[in-house]
CSV table of C-alpha atoms and ligand atoms in Angstrom, one decimal:
chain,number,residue,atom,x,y,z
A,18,UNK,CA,-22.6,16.9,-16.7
A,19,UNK,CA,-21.2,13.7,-18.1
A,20,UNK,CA,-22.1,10.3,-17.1
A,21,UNK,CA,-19.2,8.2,-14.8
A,22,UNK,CA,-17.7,5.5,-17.0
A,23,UNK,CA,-18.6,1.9,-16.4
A,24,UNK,CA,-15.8,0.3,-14.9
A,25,UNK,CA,-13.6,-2.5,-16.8
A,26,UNK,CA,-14.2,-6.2,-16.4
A,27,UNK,CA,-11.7,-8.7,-16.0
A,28,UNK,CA,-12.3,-12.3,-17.3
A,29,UNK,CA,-13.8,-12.9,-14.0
A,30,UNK,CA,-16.5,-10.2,-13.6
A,31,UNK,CA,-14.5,-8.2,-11.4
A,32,UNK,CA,-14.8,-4.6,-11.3
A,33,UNK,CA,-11.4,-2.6,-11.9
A,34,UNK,CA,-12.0,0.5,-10.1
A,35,UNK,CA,-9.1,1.1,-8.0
A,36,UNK,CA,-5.3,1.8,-8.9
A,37,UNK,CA,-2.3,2.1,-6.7
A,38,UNK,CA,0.4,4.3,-8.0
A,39,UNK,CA,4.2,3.8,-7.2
A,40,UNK,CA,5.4,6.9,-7.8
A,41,UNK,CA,9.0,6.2,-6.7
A,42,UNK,CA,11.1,3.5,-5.8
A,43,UNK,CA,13.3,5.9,-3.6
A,44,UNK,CA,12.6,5.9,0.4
A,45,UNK,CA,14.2,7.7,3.0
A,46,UNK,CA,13.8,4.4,5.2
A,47,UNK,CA,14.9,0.9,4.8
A,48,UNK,CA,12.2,-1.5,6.5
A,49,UNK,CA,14.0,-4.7,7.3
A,50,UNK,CA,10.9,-6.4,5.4
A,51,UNK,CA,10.7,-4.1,2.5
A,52,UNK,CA,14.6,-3.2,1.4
A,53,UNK,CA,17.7,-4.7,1.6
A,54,UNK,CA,20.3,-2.1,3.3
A,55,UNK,CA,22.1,-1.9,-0.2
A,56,UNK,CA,19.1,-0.6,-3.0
A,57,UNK,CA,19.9,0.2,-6.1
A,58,UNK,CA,17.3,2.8,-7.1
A,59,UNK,CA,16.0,3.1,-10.7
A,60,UNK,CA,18.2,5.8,-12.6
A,61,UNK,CA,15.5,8.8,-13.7
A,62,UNK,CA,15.0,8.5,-17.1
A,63,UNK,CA,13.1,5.1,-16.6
A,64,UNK,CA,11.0,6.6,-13.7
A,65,UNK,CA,7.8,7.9,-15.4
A,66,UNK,CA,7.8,12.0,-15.2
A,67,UNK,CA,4.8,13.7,-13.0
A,68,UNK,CA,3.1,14.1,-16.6
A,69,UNK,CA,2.9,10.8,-17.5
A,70,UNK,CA,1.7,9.2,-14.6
A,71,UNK,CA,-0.7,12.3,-14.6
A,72,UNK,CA,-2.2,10.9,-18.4
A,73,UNK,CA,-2.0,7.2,-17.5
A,74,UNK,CA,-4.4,8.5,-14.2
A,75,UNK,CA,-6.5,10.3,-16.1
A,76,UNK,CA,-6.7,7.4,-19.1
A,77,UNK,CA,-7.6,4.7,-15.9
A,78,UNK,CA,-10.3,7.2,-14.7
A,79,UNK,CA,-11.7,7.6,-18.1
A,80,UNK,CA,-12.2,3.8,-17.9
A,81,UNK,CA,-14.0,3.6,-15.1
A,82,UNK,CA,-11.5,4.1,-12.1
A,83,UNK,CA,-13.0,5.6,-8.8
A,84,UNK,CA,-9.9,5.7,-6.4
A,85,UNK,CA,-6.3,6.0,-6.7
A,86,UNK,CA,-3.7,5.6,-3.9
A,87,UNK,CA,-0.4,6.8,-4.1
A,88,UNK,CA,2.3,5.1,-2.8
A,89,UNK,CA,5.9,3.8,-3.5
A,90,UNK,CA,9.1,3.6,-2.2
A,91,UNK,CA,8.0,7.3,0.1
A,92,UNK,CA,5.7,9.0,-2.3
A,93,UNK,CA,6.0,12.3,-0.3
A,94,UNK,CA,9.8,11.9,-1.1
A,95,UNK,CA,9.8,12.4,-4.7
A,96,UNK,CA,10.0,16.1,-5.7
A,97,UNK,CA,7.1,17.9,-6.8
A,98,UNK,CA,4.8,15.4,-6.0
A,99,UNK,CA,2.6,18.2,-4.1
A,100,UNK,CA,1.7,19.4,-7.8
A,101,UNK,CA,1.0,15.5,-9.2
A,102,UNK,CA,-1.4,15.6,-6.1
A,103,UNK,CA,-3.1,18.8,-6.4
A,104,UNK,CA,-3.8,17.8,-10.0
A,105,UNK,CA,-5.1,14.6,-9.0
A,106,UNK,CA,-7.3,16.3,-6.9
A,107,UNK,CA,-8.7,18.3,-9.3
A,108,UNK,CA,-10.0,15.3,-10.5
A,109,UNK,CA,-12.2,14.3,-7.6
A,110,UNK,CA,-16.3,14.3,-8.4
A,111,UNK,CA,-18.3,14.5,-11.0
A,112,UNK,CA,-17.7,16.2,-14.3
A,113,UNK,CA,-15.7,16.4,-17.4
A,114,UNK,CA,-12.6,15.1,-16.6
A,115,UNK,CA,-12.9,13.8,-13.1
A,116,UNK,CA,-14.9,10.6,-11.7
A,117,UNK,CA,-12.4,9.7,-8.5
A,118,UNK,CA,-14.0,9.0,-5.6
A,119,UNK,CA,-11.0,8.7,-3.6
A,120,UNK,CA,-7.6,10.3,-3.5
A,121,UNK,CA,-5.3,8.6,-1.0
A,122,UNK,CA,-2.4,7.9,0.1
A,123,UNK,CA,-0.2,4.9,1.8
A,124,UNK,CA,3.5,6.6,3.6
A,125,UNK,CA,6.0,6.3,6.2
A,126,UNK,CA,5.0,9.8,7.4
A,127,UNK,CA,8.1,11.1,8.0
A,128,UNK,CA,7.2,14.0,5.3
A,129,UNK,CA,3.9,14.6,6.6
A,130,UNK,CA,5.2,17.3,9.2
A,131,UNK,CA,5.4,19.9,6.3
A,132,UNK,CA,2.7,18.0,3.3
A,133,UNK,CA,-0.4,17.6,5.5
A,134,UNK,CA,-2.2,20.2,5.5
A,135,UNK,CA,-1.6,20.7,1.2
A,136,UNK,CA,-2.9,17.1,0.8
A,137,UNK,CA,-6.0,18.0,2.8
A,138,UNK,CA,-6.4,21.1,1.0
A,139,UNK,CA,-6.0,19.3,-2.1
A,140,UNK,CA,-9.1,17.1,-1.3
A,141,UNK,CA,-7.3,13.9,0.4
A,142,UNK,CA,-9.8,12.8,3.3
A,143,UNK,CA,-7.6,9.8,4.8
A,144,UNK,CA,-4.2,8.1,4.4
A,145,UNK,CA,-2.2,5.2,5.7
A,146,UNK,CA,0.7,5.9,7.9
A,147,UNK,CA,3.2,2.8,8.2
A,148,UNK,CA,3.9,2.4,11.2
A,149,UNK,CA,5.3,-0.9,13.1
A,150,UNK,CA,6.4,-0.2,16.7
A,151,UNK,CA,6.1,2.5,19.1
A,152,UNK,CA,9.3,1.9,20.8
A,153,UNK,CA,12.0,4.3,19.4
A,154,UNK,CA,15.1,1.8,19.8
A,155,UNK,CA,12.7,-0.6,17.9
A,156,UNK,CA,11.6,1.8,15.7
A,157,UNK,CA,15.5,2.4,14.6
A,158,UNK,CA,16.1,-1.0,14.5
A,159,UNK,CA,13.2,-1.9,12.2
A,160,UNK,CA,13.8,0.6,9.4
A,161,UNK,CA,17.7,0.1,9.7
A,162,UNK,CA,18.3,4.2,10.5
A,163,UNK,CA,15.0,5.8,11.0
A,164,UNK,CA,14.1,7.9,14.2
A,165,UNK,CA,10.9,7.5,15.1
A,166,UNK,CA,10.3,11.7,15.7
A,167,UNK,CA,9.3,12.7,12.4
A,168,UNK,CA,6.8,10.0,11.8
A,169,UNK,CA,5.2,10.7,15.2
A,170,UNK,CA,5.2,14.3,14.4
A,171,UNK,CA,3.6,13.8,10.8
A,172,UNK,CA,1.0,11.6,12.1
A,173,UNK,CA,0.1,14.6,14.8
A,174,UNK,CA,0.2,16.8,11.5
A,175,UNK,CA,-2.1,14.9,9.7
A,176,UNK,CA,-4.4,14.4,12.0
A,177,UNK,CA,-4.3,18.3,13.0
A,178,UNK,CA,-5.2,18.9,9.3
A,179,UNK,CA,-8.4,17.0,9.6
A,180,UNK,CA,-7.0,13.9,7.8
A,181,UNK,CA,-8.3,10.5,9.3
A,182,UNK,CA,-5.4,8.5,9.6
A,183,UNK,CA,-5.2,4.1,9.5
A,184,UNK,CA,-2.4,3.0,10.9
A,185,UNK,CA,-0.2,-0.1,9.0
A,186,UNK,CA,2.1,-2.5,11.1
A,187,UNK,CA,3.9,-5.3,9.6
A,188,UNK,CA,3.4,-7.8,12.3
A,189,UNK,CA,7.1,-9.7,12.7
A,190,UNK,CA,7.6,-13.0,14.7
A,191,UNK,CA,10.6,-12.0,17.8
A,192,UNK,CA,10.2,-8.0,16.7
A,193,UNK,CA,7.0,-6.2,17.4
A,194,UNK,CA,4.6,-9.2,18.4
A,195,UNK,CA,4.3,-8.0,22.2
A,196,UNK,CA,3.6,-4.7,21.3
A,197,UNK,CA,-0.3,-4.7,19.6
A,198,UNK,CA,-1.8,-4.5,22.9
A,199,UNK,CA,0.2,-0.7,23.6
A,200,UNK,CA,-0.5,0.0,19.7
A,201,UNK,CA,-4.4,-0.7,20.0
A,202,UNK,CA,-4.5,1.8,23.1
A,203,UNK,CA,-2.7,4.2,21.7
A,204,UNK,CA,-4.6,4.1,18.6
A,205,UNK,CA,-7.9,4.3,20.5
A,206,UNK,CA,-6.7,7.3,22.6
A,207,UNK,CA,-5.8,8.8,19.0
A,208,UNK,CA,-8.7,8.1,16.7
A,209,UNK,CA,-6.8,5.9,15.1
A,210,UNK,CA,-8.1,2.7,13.1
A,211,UNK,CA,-5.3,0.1,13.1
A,212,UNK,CA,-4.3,-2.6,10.4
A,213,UNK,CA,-2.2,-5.4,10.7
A,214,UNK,CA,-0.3,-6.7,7.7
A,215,UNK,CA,1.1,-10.4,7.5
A,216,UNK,CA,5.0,-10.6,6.0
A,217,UNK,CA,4.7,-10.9,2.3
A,218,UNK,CA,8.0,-12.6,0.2
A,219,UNK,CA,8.6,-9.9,-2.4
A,220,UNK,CA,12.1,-9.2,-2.8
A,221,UNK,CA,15.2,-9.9,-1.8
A,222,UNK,CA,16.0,-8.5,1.4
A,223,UNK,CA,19.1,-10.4,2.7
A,224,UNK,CA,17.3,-11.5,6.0
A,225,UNK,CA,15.3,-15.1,6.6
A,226,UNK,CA,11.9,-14.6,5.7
A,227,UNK,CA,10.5,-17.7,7.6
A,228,UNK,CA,12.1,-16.5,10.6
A,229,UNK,CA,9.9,-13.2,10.2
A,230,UNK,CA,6.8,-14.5,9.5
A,231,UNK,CA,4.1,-14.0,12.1
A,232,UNK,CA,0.8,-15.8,11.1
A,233,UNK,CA,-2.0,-13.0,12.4
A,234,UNK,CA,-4.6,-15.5,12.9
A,235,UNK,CA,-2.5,-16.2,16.3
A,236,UNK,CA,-2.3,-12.8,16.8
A,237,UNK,CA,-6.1,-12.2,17.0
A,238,UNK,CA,-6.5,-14.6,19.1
A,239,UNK,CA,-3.7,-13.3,21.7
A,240,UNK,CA,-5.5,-10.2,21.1
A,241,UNK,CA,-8.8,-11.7,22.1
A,242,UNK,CA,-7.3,-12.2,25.6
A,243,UNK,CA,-7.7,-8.3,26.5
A,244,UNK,CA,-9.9,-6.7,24.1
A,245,UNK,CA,-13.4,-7.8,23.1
A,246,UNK,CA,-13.3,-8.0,18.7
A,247,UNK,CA,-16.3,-7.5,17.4
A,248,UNK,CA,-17.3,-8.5,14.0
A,249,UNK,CA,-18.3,-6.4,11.1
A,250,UNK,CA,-18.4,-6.4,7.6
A,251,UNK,CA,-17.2,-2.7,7.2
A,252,UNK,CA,-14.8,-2.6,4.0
A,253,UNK,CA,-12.5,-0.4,2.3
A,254,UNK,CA,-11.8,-1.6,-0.9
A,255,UNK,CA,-8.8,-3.7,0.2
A,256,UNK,CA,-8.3,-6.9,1.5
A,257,UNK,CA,-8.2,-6.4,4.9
A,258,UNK,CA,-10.9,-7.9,7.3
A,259,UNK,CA,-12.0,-6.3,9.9
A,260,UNK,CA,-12.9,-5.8,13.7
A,261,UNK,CA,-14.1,-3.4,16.0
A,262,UNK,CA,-12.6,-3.0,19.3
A,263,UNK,CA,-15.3,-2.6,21.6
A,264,UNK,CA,-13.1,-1.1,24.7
A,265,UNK,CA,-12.1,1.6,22.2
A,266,UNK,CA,-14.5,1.8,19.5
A,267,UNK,CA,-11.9,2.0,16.6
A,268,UNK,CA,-11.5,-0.7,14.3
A,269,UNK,CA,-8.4,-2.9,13.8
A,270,UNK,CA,-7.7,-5.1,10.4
A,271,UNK,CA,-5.8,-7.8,9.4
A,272,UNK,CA,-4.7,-8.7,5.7
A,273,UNK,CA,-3.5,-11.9,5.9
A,274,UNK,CA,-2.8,-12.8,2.2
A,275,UNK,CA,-0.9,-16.1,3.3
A,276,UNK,CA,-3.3,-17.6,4.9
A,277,UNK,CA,-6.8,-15.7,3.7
A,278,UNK,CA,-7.6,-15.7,-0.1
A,279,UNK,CA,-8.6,-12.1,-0.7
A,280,UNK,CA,-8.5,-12.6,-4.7
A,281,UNK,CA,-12.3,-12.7,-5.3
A,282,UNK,CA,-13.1,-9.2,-4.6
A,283,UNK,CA,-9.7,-7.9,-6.1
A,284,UNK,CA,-10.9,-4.9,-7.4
A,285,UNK,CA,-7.2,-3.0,-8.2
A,286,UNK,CA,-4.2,-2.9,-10.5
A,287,UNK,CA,-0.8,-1.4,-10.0
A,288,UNK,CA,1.1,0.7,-11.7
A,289,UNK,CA,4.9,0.8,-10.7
A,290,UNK,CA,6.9,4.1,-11.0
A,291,UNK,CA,8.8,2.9,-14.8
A,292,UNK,CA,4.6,2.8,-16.1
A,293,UNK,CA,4.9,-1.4,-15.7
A,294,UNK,CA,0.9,-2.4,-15.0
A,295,UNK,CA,1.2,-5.1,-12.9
A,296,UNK,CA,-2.6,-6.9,-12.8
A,297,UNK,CA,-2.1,-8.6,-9.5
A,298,UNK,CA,0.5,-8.2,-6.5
A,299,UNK,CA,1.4,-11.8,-6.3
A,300,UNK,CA,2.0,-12.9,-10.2
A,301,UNK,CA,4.6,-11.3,-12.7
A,302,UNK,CA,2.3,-10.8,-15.9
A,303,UNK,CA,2.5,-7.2,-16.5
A,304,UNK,CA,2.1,-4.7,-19.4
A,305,UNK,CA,4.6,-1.9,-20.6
A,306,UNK,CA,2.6,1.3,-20.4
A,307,UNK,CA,5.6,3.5,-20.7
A,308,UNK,CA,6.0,2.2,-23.6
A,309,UNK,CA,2.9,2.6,-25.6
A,310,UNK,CA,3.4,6.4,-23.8
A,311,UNK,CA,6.3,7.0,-24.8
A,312,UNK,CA,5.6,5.3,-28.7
A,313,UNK,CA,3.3,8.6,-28.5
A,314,UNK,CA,0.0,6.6,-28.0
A,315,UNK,CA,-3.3,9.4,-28.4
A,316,UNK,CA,-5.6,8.3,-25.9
A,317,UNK,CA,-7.7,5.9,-27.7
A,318,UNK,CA,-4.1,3.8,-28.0
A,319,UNK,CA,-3.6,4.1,-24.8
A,320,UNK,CA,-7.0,3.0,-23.4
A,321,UNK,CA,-6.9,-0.3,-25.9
A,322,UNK,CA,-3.5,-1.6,-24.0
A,323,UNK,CA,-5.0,-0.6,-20.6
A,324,UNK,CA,-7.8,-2.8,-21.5
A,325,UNK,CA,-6.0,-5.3,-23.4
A,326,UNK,CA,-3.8,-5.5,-20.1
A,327,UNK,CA,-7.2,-5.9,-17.9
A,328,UNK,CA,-8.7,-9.0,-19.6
A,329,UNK,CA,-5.3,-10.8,-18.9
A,330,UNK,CA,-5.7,-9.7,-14.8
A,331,UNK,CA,-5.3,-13.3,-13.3
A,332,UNK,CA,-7.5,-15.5,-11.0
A,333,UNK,CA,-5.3,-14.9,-8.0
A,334,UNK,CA,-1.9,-14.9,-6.5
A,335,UNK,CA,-0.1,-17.8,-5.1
A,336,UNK,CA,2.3,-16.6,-2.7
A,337,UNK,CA,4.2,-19.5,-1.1
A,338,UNK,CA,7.5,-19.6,0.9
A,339,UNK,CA,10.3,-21.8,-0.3
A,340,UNK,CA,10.8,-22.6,3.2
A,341,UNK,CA,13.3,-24.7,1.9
A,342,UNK,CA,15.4,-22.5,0.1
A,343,UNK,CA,13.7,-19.0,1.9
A,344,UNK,CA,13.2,-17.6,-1.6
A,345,UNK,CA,10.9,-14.7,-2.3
A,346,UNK,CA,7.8,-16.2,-4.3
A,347,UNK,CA,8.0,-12.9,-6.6
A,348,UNK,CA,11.1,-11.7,-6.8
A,349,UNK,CA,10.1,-7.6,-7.4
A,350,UNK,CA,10.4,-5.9,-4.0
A,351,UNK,CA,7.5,-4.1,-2.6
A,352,UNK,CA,8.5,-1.5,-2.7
A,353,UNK,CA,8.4,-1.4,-6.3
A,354,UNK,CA,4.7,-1.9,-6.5
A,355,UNK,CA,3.6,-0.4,-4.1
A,356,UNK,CA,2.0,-2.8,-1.2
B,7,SAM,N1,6.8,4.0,2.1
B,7,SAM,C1,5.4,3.9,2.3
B,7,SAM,C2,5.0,3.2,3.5
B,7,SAM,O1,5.9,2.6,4.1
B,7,SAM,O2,3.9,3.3,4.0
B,7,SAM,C3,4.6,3.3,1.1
B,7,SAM,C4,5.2,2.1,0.4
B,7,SAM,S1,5.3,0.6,1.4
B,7,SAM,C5,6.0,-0.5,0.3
B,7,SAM,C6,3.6,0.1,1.5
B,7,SAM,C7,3.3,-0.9,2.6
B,7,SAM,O3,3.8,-2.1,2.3
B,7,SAM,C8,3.8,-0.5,4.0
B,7,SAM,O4,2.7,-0.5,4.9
B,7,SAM,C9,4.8,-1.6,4.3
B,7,SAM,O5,4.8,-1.8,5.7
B,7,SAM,C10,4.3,-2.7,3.5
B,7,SAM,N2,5.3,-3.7,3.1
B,7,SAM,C11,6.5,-3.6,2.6
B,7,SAM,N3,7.1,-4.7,2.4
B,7,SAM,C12,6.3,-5.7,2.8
B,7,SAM,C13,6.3,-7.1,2.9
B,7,SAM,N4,7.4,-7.8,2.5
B,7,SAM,N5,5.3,-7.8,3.4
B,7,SAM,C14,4.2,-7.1,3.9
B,7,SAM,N6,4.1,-5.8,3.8
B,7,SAM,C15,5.1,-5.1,3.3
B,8,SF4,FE1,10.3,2.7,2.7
B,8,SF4,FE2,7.8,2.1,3.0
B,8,SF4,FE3,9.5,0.2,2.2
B,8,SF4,FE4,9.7,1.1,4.7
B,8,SF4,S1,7.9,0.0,3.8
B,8,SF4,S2,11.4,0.8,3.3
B,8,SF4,S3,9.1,3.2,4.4
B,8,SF4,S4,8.9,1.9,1.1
């Protein structure tokens, strides 16, 4: 058996063992925070084919890389993906050719109704499900036409398939704010661990950013009126810091990258759905890996520009609001990198 590759280094020290994977910009849902109502999607021969993003996964894990999340846009939306997954999967211990740890995926659920039980079966042990209220008016409201059904319904699926499930709510000033109380009981009578996720400026989204922007250090302590949080220095590999609820005994996060540095222990990259490697979520250096694919790189090519890409991965981001002019500090939306 081979040995796992030592992981790549940025100039900092920092380990680079984890890559998100947008493998779409496409969504069947328009998140007032994420989209603006009028997208204009990618035309397909800039989106990198299931093949592609199949050899830059496999080139990352050669280097070292011990998860990979998929996400997008709706990942479970694009067609096929089932068969990028399975192969992914394949990939999963130890041996020639594999070295993940962790297969996973972030998703509005709405899909999961028919996918769950092939994503268990193709060795996924726990996703994120994005979900930001439990009111179905709300619901509607929040992602411009969704129904809150099928996401309720794939969440039931997943869990049903033996998949642990962490919940993801965007926590928006005026919108959902009086509804975490009802969200953390639900999610304790479910199983479910809960995160909550500060507004992030990424994108145009024709709506006023400052007037969304819920800071979740008030939050927690609101929260603190009802439920005892316990502190605990359990981590997933992301930025979120966490909590146990006592009265339920499942955990609830908070990312708060406005107002909490979580740079230091940035251990991931992204890599969009046109093969664009961004090295951090809140700056706009980036590296053409479609490209260098596409130029027919053989894989020691392709491995140099990975690396090459790496040792430019920067300090940290500095995400800011022109409160003045409400402009997005980076101007990609998220849902081109993925969250
Ligand atoms: N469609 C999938 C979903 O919604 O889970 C995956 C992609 S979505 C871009 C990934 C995560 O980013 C979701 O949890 C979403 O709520 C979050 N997100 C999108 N735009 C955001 C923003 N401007 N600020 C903070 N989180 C955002
Ligand atoms: Fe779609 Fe996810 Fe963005 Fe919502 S957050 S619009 S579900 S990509």
């Amino acid at each position: 058996m081979s040995a796992m590759p030592a992981p790549m280094r940025d100039p900092f020290g920092r380990a680079i063992t984890y890559l998100r994977v947008s493998v779409t910009d496409r969504c069947d849902l328009r998140c007032v925070y994420c989209m603006a109502e009028e997208m204009h999607f990618l035309p397909k021969k800039d989106v990198l084919s299931l093949e592609e993003i199949e050899r830059l996964s496999a080139a990352f894990i050669a280097l070292g890389t011990r998860k990979i999340r998929l996400t997008g846009g709706e990942p479970l939306v694009r067609r096929d993906v089932m068969r990028l997954i399975e192969r992914l999967g394949a990939r999963l211990g130890a041996g020639e050719g594999r070295g993940l740890d962790e297969l996973t995926l972030t998703t509005n659920g709405t899909q999961l109704g028919r996918l769950a039980p092939g994503l268990a079966a193709a060795g996924m042990r726990r996703i994120n499900v994005s979900l930001d209220t439990l009111d179905p008016a709300k619901f509607t409201m929040m992602t411009r036409w969704g129904k809150i059904g099928p996401t309720l319904d794939g969440i039931a699926a997943a869990k049903a398939a033996g998949l642990a499930v962490k919940i993801n709510a965007v926590a928006m000033k005026g919108v959902n704010e009086d509804e975490f109380d009802d969200m953390i009981a639900w999610c304790g009578q479910q199983g479910f661990d809960l995160c909550l996720i500060e507004t992030m400026p990424m994108g145009e989204i024709s709506e006023d950013r400052t007037e969304q922007y819920l800071p979740l250090s008030l939050v927690r302590s609101r929260l603190r009126r009802r439920w005892t949080l316990d502190e605990t220095d359990y981590r997933t590999g992301g930025p979120a810091r966490y909590f146990v609820v006592r009265e339920t005994g499942r955990r609830i996060g908070f990312i708060t990258p406005m107002t909490h540095n979580f740079c230091e222990s940035c251990n991931r990259v992204r890599l969009t759905c046109t093969g664009t490697l961004y090295m951090c979520l809140g700056q706009d250096d980036q590296a053409d890996l479609r490209a260098v694919l596409r130029a027919g790189a053989d894989d020691a090519a392709l491995e140099a520009a990975i690396r090459e890409a790496i040792s430019r991965k920067p300090k940290g981001h500095d995400f800011i609001i022109d409160r003045r002019h409400d402009r997005p500090s980076v101007g990609r939306h998220m849902s081109m990198t993925g969250g």
